[in-house]
Every structure is written in C-alpha cells, then in structure tokens.
PDB file of C-alpha atoms in Angstrom:
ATOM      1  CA  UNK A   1      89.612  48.608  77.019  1.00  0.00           C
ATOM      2  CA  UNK A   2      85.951  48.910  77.815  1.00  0.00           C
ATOM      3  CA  UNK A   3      84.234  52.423  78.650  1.00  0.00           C
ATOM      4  CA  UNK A   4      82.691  52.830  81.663  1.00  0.00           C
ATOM      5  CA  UNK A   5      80.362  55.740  82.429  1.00  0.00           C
ATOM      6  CA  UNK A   6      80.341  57.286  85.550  1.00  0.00           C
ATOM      7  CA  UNK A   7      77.696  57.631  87.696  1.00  0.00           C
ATOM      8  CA  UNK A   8      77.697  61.675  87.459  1.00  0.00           C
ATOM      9  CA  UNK A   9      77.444  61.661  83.584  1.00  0.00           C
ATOM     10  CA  UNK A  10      74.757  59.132  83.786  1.00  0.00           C
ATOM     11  CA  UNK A  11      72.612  59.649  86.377  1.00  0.00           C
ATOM     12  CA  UNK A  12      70.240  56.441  87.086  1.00  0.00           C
ATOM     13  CA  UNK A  13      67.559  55.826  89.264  1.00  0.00           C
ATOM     14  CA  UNK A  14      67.042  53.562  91.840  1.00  0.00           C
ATOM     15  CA  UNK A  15      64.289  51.755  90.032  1.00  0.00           C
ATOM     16  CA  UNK A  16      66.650  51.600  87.352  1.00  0.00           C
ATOM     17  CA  UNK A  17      65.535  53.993  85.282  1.00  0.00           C
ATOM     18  CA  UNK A  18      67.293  56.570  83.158  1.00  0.00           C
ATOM     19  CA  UNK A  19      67.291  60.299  84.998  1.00  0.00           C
ATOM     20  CA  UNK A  20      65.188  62.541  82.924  1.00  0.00           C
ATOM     21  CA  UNK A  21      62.762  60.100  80.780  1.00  0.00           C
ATOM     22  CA  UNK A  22      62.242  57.069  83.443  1.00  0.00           C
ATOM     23  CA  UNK A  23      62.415  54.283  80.625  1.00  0.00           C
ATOM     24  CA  UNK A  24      63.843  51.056  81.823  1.00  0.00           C
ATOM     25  CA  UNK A  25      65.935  48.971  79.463  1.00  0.00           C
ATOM     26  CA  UNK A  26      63.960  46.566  78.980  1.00  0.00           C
ATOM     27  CA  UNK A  27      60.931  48.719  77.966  1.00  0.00           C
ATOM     28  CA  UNK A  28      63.141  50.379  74.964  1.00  0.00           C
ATOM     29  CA  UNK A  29      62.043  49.053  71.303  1.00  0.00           C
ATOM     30  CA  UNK A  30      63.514  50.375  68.347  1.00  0.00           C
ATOM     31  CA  UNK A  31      61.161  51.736  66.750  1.00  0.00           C
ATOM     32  CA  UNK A  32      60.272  55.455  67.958  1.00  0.00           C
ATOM     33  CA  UNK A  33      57.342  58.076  67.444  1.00  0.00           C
ATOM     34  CA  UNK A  34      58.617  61.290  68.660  1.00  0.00           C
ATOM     35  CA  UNK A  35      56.307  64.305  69.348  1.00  0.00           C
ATOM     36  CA  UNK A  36      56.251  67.339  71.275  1.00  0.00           C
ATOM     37  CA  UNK A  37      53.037  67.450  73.125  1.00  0.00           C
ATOM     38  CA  UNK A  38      52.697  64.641  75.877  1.00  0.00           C
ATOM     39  CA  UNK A  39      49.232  64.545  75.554  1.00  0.00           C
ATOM     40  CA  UNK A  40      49.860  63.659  71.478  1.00  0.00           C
ATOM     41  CA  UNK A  41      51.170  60.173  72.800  1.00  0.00           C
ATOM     42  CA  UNK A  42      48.103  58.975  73.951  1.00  0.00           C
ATOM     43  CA  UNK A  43      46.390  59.782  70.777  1.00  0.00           C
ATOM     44  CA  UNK A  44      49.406  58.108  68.640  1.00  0.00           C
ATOM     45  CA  UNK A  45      48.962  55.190  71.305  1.00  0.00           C
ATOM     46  CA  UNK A  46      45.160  55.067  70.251  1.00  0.00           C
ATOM     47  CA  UNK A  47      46.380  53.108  66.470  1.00  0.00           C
ATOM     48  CA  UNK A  48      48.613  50.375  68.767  1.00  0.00           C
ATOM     49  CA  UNK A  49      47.355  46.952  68.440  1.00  0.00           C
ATOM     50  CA  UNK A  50      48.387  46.594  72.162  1.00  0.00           C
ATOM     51  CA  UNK A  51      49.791  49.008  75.638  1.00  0.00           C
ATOM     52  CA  UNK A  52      52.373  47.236  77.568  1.00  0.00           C
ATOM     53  CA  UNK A  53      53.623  50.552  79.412  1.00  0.00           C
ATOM     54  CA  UNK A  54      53.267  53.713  80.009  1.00  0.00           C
ATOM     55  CA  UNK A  55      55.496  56.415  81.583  1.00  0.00           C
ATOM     56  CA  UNK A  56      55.301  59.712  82.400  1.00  0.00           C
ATOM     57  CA  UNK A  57      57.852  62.548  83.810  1.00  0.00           C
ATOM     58  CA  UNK A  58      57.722  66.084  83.037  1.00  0.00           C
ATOM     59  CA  UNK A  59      57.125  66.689  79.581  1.00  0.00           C
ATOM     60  CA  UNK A  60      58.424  63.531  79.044  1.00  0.00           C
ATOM     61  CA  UNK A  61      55.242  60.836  78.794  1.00  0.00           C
ATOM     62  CA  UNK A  62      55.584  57.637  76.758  1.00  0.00           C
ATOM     63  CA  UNK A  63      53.274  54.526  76.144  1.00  0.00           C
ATOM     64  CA  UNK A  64      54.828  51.137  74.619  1.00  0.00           C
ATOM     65  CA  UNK A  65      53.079  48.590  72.582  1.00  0.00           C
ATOM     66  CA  UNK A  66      52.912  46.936  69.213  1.00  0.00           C
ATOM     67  CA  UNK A  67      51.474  47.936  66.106  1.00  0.00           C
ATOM     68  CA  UNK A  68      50.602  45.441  63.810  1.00  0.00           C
ATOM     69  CA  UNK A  69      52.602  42.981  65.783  1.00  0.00           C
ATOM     70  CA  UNK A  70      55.999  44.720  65.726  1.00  0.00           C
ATOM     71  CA  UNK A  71      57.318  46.706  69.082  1.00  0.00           C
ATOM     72  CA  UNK A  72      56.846  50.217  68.820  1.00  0.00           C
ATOM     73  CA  UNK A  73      57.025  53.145  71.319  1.00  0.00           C
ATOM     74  CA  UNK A  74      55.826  56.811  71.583  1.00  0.00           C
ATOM     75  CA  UNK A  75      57.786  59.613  73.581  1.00  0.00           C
ATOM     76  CA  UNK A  76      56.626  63.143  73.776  1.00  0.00           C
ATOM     77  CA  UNK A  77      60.129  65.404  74.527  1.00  0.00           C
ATOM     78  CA  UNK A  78      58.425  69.217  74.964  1.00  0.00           C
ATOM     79  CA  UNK A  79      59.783  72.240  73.256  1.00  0.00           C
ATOM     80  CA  UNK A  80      63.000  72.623  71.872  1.00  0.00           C
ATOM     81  CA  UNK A  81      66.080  71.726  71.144  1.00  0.00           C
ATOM     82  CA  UNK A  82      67.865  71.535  74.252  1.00  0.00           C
ATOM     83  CA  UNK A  83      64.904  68.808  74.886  1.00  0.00           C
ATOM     84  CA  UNK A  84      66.271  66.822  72.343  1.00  0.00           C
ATOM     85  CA  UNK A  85      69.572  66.930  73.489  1.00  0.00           C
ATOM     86  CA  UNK A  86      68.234  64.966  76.792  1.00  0.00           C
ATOM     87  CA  UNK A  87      65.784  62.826  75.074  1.00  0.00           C
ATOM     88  CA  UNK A  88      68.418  61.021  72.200  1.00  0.00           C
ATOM     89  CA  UNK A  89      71.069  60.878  74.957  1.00  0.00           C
ATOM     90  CA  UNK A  90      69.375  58.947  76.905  1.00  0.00           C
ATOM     91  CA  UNK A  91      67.220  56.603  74.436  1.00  0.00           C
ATOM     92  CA  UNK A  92      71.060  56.067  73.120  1.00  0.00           C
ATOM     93  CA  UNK A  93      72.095  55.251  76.237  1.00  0.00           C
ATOM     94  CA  UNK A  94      69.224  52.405  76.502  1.00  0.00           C
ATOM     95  CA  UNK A  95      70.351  50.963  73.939  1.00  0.00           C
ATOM     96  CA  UNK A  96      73.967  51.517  74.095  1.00  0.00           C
ATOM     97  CA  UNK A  97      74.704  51.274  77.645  1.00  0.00           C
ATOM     98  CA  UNK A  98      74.665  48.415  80.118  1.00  0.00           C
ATOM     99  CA  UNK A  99      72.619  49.568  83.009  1.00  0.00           C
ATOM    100  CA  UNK A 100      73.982  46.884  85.540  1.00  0.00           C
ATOM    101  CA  UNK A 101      78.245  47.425  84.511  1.00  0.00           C
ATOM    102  CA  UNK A 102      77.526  50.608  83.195  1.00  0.00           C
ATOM    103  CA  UNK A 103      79.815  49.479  80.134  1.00  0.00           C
ATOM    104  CA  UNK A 104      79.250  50.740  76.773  1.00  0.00           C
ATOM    105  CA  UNK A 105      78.253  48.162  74.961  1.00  0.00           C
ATOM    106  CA  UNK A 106      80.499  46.382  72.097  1.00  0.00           C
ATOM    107  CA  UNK A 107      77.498  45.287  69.866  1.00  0.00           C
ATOM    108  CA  UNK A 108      76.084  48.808  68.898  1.00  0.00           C
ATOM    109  CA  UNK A 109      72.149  49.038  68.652  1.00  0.00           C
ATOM    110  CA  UNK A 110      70.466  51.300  66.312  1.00  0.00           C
ATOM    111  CA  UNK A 111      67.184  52.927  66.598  1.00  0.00           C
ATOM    112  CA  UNK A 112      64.574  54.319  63.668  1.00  0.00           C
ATOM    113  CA  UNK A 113      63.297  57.284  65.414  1.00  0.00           C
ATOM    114  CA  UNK A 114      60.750  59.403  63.482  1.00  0.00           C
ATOM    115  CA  UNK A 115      59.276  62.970  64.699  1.00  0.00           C
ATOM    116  CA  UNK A 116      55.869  63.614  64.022  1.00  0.00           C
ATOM    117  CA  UNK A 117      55.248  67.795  64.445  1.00  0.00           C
ATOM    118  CA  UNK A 118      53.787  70.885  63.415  1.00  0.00           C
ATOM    119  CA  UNK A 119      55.248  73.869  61.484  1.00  0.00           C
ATOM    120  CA  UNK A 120      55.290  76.962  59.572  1.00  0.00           C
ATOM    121  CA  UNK A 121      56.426  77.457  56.116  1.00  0.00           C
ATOM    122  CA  UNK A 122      58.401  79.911  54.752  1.00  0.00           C
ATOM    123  CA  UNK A 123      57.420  79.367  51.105  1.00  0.00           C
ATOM    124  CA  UNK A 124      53.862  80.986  49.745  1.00  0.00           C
ATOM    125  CA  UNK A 125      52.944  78.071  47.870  1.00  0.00           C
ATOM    126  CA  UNK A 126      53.089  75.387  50.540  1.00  0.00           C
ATOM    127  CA  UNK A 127      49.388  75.211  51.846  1.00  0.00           C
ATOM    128  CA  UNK A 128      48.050  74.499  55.005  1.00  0.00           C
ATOM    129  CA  UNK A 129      48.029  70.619  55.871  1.00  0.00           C
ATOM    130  CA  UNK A 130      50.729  69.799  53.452  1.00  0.00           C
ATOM    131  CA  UNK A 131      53.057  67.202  55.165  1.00  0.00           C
ATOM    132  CA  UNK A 132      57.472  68.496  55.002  1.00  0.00           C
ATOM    133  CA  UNK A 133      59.577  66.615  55.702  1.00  0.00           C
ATOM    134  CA  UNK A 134      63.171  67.503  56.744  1.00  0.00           C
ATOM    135  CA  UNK A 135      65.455  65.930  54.453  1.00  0.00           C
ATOM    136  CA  UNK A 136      67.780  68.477  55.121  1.00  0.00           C
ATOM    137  CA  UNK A 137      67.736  70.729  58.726  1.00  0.00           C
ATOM    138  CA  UNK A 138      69.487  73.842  59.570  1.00  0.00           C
ATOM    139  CA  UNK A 139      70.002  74.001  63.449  1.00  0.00           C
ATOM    140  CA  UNK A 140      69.909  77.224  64.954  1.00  0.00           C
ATOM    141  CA  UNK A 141      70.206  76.429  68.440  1.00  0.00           C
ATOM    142  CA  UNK A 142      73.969  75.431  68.686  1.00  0.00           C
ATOM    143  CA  UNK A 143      73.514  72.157  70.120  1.00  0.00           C
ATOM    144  CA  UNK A 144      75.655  70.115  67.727  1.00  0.00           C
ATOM    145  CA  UNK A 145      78.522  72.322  67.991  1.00  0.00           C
ATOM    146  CA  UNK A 146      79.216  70.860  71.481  1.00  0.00           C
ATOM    147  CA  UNK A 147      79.768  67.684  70.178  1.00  0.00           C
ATOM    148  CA  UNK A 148      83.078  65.951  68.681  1.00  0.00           C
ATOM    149  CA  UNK A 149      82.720  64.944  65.120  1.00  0.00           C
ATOM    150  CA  UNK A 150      80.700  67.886  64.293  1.00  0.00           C
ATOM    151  CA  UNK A 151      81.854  69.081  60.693  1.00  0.00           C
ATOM    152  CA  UNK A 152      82.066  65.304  59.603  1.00  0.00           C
ATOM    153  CA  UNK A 153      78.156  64.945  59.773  1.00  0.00           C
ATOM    154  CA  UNK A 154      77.317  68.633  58.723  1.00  0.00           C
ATOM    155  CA  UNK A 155      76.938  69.909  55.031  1.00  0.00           C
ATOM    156  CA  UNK A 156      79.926  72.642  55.430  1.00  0.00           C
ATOM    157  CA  UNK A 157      79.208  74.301  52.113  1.00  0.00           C
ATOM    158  CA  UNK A 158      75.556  74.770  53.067  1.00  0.00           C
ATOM    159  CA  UNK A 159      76.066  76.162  56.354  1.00  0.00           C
ATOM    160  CA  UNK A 160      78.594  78.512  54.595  1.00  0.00           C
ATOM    161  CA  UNK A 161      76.332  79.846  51.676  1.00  0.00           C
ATOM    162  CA  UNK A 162      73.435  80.275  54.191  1.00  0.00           C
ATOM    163  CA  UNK A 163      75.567  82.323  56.311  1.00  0.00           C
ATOM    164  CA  UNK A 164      76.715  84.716  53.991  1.00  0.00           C
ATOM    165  CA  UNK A 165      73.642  85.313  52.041  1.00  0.00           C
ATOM    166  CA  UNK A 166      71.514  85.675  54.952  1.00  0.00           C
ATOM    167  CA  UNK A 167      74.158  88.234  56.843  1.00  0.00           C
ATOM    168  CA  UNK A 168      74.444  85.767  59.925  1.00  0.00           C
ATOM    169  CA  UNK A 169      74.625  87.728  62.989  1.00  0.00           C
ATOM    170  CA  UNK A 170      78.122  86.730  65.069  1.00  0.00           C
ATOM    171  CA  UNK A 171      76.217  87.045  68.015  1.00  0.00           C
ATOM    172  CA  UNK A 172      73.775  84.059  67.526  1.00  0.00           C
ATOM    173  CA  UNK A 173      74.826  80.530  67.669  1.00  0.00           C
ATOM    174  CA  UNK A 174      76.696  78.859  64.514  1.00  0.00           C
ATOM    175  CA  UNK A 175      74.319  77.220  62.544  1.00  0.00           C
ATOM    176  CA  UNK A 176      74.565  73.880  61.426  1.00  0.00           C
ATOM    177  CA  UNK A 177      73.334  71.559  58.516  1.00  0.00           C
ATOM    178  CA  UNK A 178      72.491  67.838  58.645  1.00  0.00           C
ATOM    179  CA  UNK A 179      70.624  65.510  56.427  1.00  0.00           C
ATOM    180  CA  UNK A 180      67.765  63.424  58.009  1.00  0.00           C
ATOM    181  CA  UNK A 181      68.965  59.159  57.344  1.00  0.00           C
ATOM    182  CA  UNK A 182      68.406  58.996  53.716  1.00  0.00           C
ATOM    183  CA  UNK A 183      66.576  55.258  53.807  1.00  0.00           C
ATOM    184  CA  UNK A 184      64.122  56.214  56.360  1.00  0.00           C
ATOM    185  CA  UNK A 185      63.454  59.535  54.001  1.00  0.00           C
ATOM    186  CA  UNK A 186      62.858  57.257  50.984  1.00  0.00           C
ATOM    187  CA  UNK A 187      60.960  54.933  53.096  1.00  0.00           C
ATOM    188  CA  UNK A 188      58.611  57.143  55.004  1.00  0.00           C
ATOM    189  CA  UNK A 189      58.091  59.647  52.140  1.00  0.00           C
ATOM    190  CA  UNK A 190      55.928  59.319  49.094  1.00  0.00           C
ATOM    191  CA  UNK A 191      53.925  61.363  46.715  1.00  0.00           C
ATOM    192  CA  UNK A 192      52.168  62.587  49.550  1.00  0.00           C
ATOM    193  CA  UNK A 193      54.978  64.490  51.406  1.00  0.00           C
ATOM    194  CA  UNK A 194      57.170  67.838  49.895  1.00  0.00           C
ATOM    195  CA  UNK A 195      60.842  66.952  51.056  1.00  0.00           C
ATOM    196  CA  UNK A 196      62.728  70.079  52.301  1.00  0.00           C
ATOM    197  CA  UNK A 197      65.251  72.226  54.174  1.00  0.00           C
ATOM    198  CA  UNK A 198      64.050  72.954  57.874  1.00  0.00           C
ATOM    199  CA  UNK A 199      64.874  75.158  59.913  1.00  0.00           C
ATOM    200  CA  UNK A 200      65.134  74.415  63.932  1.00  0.00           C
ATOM    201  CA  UNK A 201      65.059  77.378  66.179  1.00  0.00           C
ATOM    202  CA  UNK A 202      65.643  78.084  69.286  1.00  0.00           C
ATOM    203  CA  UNK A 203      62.666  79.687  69.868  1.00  0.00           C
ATOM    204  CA  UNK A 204      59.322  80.356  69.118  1.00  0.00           C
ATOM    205  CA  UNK A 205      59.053  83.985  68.479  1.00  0.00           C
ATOM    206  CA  UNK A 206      61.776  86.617  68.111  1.00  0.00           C
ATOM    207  CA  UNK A 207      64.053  83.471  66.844  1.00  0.00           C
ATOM    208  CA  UNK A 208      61.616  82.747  64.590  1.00  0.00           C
ATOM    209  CA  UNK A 209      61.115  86.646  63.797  1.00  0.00           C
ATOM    210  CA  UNK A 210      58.062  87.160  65.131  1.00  0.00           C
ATOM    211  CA  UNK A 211      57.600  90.301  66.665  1.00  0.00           C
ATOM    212  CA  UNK A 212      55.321  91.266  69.566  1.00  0.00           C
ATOM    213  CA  UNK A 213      56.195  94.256  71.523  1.00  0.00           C
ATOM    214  CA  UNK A 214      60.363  93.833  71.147  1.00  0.00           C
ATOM    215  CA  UNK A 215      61.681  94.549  68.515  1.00  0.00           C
ATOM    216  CA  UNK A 216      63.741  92.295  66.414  1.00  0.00           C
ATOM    217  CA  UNK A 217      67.419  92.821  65.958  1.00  0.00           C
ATOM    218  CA  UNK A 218      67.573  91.481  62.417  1.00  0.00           C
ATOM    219  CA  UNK A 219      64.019  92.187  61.373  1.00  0.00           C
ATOM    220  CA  UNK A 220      64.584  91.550  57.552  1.00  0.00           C
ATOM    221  CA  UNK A 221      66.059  87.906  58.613  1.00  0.00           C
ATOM    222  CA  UNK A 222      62.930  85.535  57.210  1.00  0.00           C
ATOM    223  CA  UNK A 223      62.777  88.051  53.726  1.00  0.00           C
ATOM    224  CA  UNK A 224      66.209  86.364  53.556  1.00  0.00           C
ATOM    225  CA  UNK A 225      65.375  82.974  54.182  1.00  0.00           C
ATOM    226  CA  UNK A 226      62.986  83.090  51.875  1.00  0.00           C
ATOM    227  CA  UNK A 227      65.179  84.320  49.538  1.00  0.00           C
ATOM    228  CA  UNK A 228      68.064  81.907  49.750  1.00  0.00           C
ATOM    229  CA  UNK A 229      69.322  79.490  47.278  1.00  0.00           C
ATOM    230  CA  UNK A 230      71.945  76.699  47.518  1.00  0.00           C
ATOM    231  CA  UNK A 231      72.501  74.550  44.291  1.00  0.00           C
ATOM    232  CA  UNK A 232      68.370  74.996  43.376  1.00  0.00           C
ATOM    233  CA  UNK A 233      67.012  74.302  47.084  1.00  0.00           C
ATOM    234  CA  UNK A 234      65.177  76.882  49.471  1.00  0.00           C
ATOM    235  CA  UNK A 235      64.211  76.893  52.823  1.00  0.00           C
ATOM    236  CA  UNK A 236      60.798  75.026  53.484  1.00  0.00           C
ATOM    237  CA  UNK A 237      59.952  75.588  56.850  1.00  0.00           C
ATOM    238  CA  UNK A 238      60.305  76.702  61.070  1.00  0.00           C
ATOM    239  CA  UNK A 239      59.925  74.333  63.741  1.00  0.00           C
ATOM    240  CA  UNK A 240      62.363  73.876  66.671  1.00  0.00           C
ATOM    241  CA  UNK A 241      63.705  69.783  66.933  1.00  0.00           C
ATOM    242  CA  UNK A 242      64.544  68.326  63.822  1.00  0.00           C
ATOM    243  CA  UNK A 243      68.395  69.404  63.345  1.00  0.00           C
ATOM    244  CA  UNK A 244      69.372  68.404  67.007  1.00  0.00           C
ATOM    245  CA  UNK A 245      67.328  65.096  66.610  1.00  0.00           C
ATOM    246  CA  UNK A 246      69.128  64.481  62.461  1.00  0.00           C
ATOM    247  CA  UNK A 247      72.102  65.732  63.977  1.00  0.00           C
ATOM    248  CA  UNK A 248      72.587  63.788  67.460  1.00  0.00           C
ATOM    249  CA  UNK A 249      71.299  60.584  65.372  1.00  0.00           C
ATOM    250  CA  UNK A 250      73.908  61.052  62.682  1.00  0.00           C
ATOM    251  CA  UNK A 251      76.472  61.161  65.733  1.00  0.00           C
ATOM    252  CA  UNK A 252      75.110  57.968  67.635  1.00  0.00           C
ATOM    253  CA  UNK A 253      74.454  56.145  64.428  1.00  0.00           C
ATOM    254  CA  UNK A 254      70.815  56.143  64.446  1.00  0.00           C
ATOM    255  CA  UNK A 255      68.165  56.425  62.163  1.00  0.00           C
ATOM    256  CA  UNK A 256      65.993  59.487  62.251  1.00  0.00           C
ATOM    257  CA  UNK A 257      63.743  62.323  60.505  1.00  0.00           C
ATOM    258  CA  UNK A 258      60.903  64.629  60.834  1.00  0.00           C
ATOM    259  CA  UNK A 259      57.874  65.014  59.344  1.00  0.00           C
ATOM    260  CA  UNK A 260      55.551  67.795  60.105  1.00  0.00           C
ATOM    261  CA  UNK A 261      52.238  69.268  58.834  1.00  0.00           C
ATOM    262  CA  UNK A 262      52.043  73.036  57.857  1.00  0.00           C
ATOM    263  CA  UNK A 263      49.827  74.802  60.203  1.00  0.00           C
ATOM    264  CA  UNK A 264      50.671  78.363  58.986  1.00  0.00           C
ATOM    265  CA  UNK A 265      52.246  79.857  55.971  1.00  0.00           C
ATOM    266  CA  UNK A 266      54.477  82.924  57.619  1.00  0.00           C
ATOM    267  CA  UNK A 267      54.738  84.724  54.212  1.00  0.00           C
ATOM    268  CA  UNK A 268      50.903  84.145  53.454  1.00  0.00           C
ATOM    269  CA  UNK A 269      50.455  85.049  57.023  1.00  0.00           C
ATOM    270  CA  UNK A 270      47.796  82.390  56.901  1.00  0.00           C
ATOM    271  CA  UNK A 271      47.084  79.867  60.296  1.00  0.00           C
ATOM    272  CA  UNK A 272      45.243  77.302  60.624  1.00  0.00           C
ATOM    273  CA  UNK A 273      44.620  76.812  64.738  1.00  0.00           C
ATOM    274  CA  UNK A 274      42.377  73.369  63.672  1.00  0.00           C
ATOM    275  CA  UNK A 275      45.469  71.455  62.866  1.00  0.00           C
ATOM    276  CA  UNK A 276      44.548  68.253  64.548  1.00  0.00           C
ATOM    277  CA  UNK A 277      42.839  65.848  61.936  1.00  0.00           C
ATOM    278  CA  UNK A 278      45.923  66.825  59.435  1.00  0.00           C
ATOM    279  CA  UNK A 279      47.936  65.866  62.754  1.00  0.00           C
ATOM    280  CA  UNK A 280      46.417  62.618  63.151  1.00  0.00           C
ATOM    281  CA  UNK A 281      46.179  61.600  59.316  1.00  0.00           C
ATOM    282  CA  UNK A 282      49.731  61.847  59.393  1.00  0.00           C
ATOM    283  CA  UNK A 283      50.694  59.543  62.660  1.00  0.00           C
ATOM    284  CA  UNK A 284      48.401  56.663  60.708  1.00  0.00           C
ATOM    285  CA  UNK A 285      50.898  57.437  57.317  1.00  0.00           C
ATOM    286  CA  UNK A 286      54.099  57.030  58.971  1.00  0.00           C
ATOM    287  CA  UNK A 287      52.713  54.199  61.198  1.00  0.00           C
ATOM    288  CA  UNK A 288      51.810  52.373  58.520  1.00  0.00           C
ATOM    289  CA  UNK A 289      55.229  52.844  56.822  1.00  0.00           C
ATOM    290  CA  UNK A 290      57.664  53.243  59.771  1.00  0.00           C
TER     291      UNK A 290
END
C-alpha cells in the first residue's frame, strides 16, 4: 500500500514549491553544498562552471548549476540545529516524494550532501585554519531523539561513556552520537583534513560555555570535554549542525558530513575573526572532490 502524505505534514506551495526552502523538484540535484551563511552561497556559486537558478527565502538562499559538468547545488540553512531539521526534511522530500500524488516514492533517491562551516576546537594543538571534519558528531540539541529508529543509527556506548564522564546534566537534552557516511569521509578527506568527534550545540554561547554576564550552570563542562576519552578518541571541536545533518541522513539514507575550518581554539583562547580565505580554500577542496 502506497504512503500518501497529507497536505498538513507537507505543506506545498502553489508554485509548487516545498514550504520553507522554495526548491521545485525539478531544480533538486544530488549533489549538495551546505553552509550556514546565505550570503556564503554566492561565493561557493562563484567556482560553478554554470547558474541555472537561484532561490532565496529566509535564511534559506540557494543557486544551482554545474561544476565541471556535473549538477551541483548550494543551500545556505542559518543557525542551528532545528534549521537542519527543516532543511534535510524537505531536500528528502524532493527527492523522495511525488509532488503531483504526493506518494512516497518506491525507487528511493539518495543525496551526497556535504557541510562546509566554521568552528572552534576544543583541543590546544589544533591551529587556526586547520580543516575537521566530523567523522563522528555528538548532538546536543535533541533533535534525533524525536525520530523512530533512533538507537539503531547512534553509537550507544559512546553516548553512554560521554555521559557519565562528563556528569551530564538531566535537565539538558539526551545527547546523541552518529557517524558522518563513511565513503564520503574517505572520499572528501585526505592528508589535508584532521578527522574528529564534533560536537553540535544548541547554541552559541552558554551551550557552548561561554559566559557573558550569566552565569553558567555547569561551568567546568568544556574542562570535561576536553578531558574525555572513549577507546583513544577526544572531542575535536563546537559548531551547531553536523549531528542533526549525520543523523537525519543516516535516517533517510543519505549521504552526508561536515567539514569545517578552525576559527578559534577555546582552550588557547585564540580567534581568528579573518577566517574567510581558509573558508574559501576549503569550498574549492571539497568541490573538487565531492
């Protein structure tokens, strides 16, 4: 019996679009740049052989084209981790979901989605400009845990050793643990890239404990990070998307990852605010290999 999605849980528009990123279809490819800053598309658009569309709503601004002949696309999807839960929805339901019947498709297509970002690193000897990517992503934000088939794409003992040896408090969401696709991992990264444990959170300062004039209620919680060990690996890095993005992906049965370049070292307490040529020498790397 087929599915059939109703109109409430998948709101369309009357050009045909999907609700929150206006993409059509027919404008989907499958391969995907992901970043957070809308106005990073246009510079990501700038190595494209060719533009044949752009689209822009909210935070939400994408241009289409090829690179080097093959279809690619790049989608900015803002801050956080409840972002990402709206943007891999509905890219899966482009490719998933007949538009016209609104019939989930039998013939499942899968997409390579890679995001390109910034981040801080939790480790002093990971300089400035040094390209992480997230082989493995703890999610702080609780996203995953709304979704069936949870535990089945999550590294259990992980989540369980981080837990206890960082003194989890019960208030805060469950985290979660998910490995980025391990064939786009060995395909985008090289030499050239440290492969790591990232953490999302769900914010940018007191979740990340930074302090400005609150106070934080677990204060010690990033001399812990940096402290914790499971079976030889530590804890990399902050940024806020790549668990709900490995997660969600795992889920749907796409491919996808993140790769970001360290901007500041939070136990150095080192920044670098002139991030953008490391930025853009890393778009041309995972174009190239993508």
């Amino acid at each position: 019996m087929k599915q059939i999605i109703a109109p409430s849980e998948l709101i369309i528009n009357p050009d045909g679009s999907v609700f929150h990123l206006h993409l059509r279809p027919d404008q989907l490819t499958d391969r995907i740049i992901l970043v957070g800053d809308p106005g990073r598309v246009d510079m990501v658009a700038s190595f494209f052989d060719t533009k044949t569309f752009e689209v822009s709503s909210r935070e939400f601004h994408t241009i289409g084209g090829t690179y080097k002949g093959k279809p690619i696309m790049c989608l900015s999807h803002g801050i956080g981790p409840d972002n990402i839960d709206i943007v891999i929805n509905e890219l899966d339901a482009l490719a998933n979901i007949d538009f016209e019947t609104r019939e989930v498709r039998e013939n499942h297509r899968t997409l390579t989605m890679v995001r390109i970002g910034t981040s801080g690193a939790l480790q002093p000897e990971l300089k400035l400009g040094t390209p992480v990517i997230a082989e493995k992503s703890i999610g702080f934000d609780g996203v995953l845990n709304y979704y069936a088939g949870r535990n089945e794409v999550a590294d259990l003992g992980f989540e369980h050793d981080f837990c206890d040896s960082v003194g989890w408090n019960p208030l805060w969401a469950k985290p979660y643990v998910v490995d980025a696709d391990e064939e786009l991992v060995d395909r985008i990264g090289r030499d050239d890239m440290v492969r790591g444990v990232t953490i999302s959170a769900v914010g940018f300062y007191g979740p990340q404990g930074r302090q400005l004039r609150l106070p934080l209620a677990n204060p010690d919680l990033n001399r812990r990070i940096e402290e914790f060990r499971h079976e030889g690996r530590k804890v990399t890095n902050y940024e806020m998307e790549s668990a709900p993005l490995q997660g969600l992906g795992r889920l749907m049965g796409h491919k996808a990852m993140t790769v970001c370049a360290i901007i500041a070292n939070r136990m150095n307490t080192e920044a670098n605010p002139n991030y953008k040529t490391a930025v853009r020498d890393l778009v041309a790397t995972v174009l190239e290999r993508i």
